[in-house]
mmCIF file with all atom_site columns, C-alpha atoms in Angstrom:
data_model
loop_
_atom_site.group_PDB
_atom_site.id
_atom_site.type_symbol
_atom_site.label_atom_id
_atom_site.label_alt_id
_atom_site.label_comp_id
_atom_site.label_asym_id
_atom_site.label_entity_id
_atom_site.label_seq_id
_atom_site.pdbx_PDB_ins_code
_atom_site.Cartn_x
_atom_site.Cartn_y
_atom_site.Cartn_z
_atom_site.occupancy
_atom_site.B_iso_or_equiv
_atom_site.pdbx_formal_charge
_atom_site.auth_seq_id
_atom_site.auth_comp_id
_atom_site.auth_asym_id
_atom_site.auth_atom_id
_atom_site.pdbx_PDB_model_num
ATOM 1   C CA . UNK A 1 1   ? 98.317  -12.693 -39.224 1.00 82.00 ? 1   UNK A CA 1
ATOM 2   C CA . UNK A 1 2   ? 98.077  -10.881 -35.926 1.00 88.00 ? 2   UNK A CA 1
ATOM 3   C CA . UNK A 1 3   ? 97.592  -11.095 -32.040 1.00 91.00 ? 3   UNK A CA 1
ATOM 4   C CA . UNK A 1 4   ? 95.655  -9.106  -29.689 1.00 91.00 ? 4   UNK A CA 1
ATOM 5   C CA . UNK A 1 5   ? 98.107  -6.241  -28.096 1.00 91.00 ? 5   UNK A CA 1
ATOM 6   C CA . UNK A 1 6   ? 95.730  -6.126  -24.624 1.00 91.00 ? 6   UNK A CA 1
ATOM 7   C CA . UNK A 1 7   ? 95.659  -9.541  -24.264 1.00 90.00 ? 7   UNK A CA 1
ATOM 8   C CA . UNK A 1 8   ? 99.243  -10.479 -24.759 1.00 90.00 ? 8   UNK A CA 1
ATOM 9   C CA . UNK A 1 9   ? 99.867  -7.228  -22.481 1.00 91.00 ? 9   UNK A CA 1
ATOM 10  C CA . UNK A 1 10  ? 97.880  -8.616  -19.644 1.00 90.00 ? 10  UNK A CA 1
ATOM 11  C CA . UNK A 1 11  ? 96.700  -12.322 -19.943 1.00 89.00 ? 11  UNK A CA 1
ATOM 12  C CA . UNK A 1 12  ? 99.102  -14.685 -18.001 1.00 89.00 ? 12  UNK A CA 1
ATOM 13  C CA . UNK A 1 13  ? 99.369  -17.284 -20.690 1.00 88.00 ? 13  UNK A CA 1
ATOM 14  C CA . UNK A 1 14  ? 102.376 -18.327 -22.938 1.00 91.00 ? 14  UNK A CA 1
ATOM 15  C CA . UNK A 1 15  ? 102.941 -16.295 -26.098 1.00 88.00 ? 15  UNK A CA 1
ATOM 16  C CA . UNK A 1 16  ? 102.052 -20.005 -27.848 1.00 89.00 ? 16  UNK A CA 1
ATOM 17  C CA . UNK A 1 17  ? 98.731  -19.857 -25.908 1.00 88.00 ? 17  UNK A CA 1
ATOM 18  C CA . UNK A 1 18  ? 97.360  -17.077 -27.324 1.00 88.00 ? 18  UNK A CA 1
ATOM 19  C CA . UNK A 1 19  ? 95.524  -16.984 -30.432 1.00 86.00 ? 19  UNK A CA 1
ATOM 20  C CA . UNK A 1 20  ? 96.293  -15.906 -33.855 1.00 90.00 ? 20  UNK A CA 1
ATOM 21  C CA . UNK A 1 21  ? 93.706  -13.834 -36.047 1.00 89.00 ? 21  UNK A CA 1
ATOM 22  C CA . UNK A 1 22  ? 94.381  -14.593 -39.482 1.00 90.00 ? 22  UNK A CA 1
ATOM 23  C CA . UNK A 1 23  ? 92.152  -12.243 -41.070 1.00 87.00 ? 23  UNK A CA 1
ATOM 24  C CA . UNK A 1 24  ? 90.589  -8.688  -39.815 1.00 88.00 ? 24  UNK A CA 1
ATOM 25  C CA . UNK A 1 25  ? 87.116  -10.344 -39.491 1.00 87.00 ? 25  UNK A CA 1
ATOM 26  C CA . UNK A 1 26  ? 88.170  -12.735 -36.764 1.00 86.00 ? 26  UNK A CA 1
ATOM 27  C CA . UNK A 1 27  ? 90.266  -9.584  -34.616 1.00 86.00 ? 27  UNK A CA 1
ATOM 28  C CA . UNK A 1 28  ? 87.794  -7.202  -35.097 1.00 87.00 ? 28  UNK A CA 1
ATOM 29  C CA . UNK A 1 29  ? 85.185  -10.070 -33.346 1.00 86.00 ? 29  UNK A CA 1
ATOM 30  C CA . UNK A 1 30  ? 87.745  -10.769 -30.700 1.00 85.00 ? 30  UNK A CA 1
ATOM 31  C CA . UNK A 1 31  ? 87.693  -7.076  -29.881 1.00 87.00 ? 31  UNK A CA 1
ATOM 32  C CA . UNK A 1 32  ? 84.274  -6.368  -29.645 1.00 84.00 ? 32  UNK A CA 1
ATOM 33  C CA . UNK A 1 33  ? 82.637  -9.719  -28.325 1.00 79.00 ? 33  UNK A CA 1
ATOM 34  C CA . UNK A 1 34  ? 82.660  -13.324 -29.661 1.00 66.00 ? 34  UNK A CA 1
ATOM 35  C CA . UNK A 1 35  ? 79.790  -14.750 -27.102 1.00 53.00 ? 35  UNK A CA 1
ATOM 36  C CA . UNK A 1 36  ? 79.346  -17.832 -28.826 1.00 55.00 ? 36  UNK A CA 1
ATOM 37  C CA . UNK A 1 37  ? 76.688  -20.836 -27.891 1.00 45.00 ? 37  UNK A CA 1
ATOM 38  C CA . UNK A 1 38  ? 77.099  -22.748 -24.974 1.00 45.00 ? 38  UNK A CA 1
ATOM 39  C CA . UNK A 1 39  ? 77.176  -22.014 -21.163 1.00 45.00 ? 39  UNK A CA 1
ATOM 40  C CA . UNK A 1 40  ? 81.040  -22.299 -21.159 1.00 43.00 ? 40  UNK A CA 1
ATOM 41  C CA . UNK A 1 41  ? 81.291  -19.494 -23.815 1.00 49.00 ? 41  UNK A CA 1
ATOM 42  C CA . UNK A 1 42  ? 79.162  -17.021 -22.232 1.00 51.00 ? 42  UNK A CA 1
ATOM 43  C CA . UNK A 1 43  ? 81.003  -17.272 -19.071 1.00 53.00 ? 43  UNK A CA 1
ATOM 44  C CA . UNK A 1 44  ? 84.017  -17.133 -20.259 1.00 59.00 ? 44  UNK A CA 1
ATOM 45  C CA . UNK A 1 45  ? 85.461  -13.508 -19.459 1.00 58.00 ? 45  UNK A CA 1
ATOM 46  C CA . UNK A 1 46  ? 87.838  -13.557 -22.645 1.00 59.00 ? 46  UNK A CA 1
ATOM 47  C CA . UNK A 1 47  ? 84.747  -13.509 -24.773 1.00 64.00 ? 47  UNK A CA 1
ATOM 48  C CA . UNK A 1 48  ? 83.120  -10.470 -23.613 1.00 74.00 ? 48  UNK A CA 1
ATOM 49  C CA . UNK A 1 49  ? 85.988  -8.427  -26.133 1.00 84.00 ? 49  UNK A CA 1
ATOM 50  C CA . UNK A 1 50  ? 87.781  -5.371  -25.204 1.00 92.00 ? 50  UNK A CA 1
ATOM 51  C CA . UNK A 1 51  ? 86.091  -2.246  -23.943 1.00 92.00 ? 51  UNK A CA 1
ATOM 52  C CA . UNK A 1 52  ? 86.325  0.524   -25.936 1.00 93.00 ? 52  UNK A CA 1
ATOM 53  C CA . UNK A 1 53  ? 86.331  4.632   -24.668 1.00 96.00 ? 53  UNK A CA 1
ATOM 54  C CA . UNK A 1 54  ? 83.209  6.077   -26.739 1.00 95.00 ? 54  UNK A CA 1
ATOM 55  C CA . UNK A 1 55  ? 85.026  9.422   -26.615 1.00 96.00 ? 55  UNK A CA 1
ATOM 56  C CA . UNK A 1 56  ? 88.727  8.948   -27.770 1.00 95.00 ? 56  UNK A CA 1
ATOM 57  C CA . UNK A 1 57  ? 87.833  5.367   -29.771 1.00 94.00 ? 57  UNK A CA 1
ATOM 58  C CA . UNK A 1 58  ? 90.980  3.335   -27.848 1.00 95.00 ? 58  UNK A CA 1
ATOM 59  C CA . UNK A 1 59  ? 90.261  -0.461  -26.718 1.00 95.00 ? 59  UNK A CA 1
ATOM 60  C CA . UNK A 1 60  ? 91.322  -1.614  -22.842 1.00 95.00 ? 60  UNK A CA 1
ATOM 61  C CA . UNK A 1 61  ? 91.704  -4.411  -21.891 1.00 93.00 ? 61  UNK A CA 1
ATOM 62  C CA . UNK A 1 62  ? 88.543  -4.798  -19.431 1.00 92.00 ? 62  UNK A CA 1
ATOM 63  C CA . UNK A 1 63  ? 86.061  -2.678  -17.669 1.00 92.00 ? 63  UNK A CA 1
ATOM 64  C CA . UNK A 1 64  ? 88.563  -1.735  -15.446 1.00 94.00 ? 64  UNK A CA 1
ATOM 65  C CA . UNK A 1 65  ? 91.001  -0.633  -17.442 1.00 95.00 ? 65  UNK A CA 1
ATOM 66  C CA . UNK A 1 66  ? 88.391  1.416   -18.943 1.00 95.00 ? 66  UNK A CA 1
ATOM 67  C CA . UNK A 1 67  ? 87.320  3.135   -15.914 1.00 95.00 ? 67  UNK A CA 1
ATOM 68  C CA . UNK A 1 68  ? 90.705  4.518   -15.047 1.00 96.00 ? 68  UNK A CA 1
ATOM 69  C CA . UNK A 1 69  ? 91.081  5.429   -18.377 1.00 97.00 ? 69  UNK A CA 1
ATOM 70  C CA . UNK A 1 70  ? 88.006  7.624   -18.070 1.00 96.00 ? 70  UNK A CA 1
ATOM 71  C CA . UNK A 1 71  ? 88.839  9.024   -14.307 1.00 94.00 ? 71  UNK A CA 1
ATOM 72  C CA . UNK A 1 72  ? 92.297  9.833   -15.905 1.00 96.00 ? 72  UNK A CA 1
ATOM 73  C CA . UNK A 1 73  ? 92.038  11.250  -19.349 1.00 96.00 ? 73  UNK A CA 1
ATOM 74  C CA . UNK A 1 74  ? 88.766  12.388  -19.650 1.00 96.00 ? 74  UNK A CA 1
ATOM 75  C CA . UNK A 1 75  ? 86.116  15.103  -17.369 1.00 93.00 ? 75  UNK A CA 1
ATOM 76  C CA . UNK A 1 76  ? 82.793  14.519  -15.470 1.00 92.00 ? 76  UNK A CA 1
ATOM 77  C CA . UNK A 1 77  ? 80.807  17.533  -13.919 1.00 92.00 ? 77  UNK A CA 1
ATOM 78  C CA . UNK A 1 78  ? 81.370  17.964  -10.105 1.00 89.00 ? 78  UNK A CA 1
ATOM 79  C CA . UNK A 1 79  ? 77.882  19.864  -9.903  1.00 91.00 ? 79  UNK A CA 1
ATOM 80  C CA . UNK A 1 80  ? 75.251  17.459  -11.834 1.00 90.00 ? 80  UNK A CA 1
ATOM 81  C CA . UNK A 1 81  ? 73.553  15.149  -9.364  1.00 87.00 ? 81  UNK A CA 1
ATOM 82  C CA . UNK A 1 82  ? 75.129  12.160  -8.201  1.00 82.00 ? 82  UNK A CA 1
ATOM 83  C CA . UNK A 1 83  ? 72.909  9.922   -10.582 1.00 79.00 ? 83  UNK A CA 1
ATOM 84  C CA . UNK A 1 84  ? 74.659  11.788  -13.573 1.00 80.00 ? 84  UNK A CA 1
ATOM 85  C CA . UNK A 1 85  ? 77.989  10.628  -11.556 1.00 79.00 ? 85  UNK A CA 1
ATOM 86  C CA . UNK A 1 86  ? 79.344  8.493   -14.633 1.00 83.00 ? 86  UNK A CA 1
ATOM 87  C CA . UNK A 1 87  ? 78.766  10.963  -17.914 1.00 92.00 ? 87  UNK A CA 1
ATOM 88  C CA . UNK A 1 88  ? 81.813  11.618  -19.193 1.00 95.00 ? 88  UNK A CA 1
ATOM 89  C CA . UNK A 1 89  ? 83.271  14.726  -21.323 1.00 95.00 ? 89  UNK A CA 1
ATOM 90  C CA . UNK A 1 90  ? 86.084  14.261  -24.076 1.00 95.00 ? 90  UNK A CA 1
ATOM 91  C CA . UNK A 1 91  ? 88.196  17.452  -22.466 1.00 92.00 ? 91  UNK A CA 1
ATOM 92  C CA . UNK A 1 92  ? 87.469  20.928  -20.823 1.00 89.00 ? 92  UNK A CA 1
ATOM 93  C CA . UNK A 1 93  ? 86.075  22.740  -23.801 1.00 89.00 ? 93  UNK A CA 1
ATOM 94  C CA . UNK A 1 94  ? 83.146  19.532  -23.892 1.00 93.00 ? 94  UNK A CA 1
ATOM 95  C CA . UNK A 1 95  ? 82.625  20.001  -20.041 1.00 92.00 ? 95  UNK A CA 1
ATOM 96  C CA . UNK A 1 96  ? 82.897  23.791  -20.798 1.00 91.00 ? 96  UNK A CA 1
ATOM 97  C CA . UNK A 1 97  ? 79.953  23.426  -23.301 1.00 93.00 ? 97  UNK A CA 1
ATOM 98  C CA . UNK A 1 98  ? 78.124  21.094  -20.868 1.00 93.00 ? 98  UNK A CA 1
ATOM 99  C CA . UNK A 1 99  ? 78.376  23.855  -18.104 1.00 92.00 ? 99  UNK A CA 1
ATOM 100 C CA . UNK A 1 100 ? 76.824  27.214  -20.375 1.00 91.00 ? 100 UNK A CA 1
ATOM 101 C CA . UNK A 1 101 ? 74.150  24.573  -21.453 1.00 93.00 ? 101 UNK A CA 1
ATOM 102 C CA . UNK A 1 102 ? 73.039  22.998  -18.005 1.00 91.00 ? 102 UNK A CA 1
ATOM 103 C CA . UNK A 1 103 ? 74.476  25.568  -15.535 1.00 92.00 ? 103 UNK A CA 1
ATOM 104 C CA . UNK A 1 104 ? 75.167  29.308  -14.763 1.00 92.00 ? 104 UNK A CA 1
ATOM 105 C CA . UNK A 1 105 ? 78.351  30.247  -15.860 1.00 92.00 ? 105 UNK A CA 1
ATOM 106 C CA . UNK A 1 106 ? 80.307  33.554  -14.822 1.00 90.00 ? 106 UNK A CA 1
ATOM 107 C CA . UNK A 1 107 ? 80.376  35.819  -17.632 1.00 90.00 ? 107 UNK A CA 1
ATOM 108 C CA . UNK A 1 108 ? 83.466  38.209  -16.251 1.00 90.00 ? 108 UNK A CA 1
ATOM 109 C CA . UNK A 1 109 ? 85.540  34.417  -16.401 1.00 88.00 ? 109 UNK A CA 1
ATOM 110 C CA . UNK A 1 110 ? 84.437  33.263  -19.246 1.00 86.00 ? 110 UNK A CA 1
ATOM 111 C CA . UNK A 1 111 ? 85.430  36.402  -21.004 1.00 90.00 ? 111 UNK A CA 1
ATOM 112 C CA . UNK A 1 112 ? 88.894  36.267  -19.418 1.00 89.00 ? 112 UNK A CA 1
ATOM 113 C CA . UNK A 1 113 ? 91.186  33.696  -21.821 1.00 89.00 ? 113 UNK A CA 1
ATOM 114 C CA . UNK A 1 114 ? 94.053  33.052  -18.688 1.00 88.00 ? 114 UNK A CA 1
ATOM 115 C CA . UNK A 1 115 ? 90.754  32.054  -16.779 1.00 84.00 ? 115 UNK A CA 1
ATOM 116 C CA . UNK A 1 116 ? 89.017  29.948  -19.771 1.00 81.00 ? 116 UNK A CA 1
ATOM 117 C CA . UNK A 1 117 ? 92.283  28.492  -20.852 1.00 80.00 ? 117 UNK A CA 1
ATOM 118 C CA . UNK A 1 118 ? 92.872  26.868  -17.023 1.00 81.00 ? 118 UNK A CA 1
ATOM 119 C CA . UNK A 1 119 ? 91.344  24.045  -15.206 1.00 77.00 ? 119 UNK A CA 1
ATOM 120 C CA . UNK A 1 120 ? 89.501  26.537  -12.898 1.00 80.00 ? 120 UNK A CA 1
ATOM 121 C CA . UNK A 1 121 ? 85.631  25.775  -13.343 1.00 81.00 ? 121 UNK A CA 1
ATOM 122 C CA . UNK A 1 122 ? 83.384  28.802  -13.115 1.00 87.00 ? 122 UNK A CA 1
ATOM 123 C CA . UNK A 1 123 ? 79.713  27.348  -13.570 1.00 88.00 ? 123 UNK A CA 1
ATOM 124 C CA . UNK A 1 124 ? 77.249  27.313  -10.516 1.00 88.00 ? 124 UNK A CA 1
ATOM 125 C CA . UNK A 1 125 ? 74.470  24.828  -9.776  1.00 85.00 ? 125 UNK A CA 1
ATOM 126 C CA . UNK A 1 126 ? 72.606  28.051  -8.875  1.00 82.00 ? 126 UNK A CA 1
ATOM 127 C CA . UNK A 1 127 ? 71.712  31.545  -9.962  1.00 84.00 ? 127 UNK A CA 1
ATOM 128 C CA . UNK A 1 128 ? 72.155  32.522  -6.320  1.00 85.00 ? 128 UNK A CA 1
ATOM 129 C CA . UNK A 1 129 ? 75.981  30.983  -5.914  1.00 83.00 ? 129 UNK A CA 1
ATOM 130 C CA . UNK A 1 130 ? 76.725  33.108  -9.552  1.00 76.00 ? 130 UNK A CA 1
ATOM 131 C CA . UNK A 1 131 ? 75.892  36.088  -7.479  1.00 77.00 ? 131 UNK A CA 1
#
């Protein structure tokens, strides 16, 4: 027997208004979506489940949640195009990877671990900006 963490964390309802999962099917539904039948159901926001971070596997409570979750913990590329605005990367070594693959990237830095190591980005957009 169990209750949902998130939602007694930030639903405004009375611990006796919240429900109880008595088995790991029922949770595990709660967390990832119970749309039943019905108009009611489907609009009901409590339905939709939790949101969960693809990279680091950790429910929030809503999409919100999730989005400063992922503007806080994880990495996006400052020089992809704005329509690539929202891809995500676990840490710096996964952005790092992301750069040598769809960027130029300064070999002299790279090769330098105090430089590597840091936050300090050293991939170009273009050949001419590595120069």
């Amino acid at each position: 027997m169990s209750m949902c963490t998130l939602c007694l964390e930030h639903r405004p309802l009375f611990i006796s208004e919240h429900e109880v999962f008595f088995n790991a099917h029922k949770y595990k539904q709660h967390m990832h979506g119970n749309v039943s039948s019905g108009i009611q159901a489907k609009n009901n926001v409590y339905n939709l489940g939790h949101p969960e971070c693809r990279l680091c596997k950790e429910h929030f409570f809503d999409l919100n949640a999730l989005y400063r979750h992922m503007n806080l913990k994880h990495y996006t590329c400052t020089l992809c195009e704005q329509s690539y605005m929202f891809r995500y990367y676990k840490d710096v070594s996964a952005l790092r990877e992301h750069h040598h693959q769809a960027h130029y990237v300064c070999s002299i830095c790279h090769s330098d671990p105090s430089i590597r190591n840091s936050d300090i980005m050293y991939a170009f957009n273009l050949y001419t900006e590595l120069m």
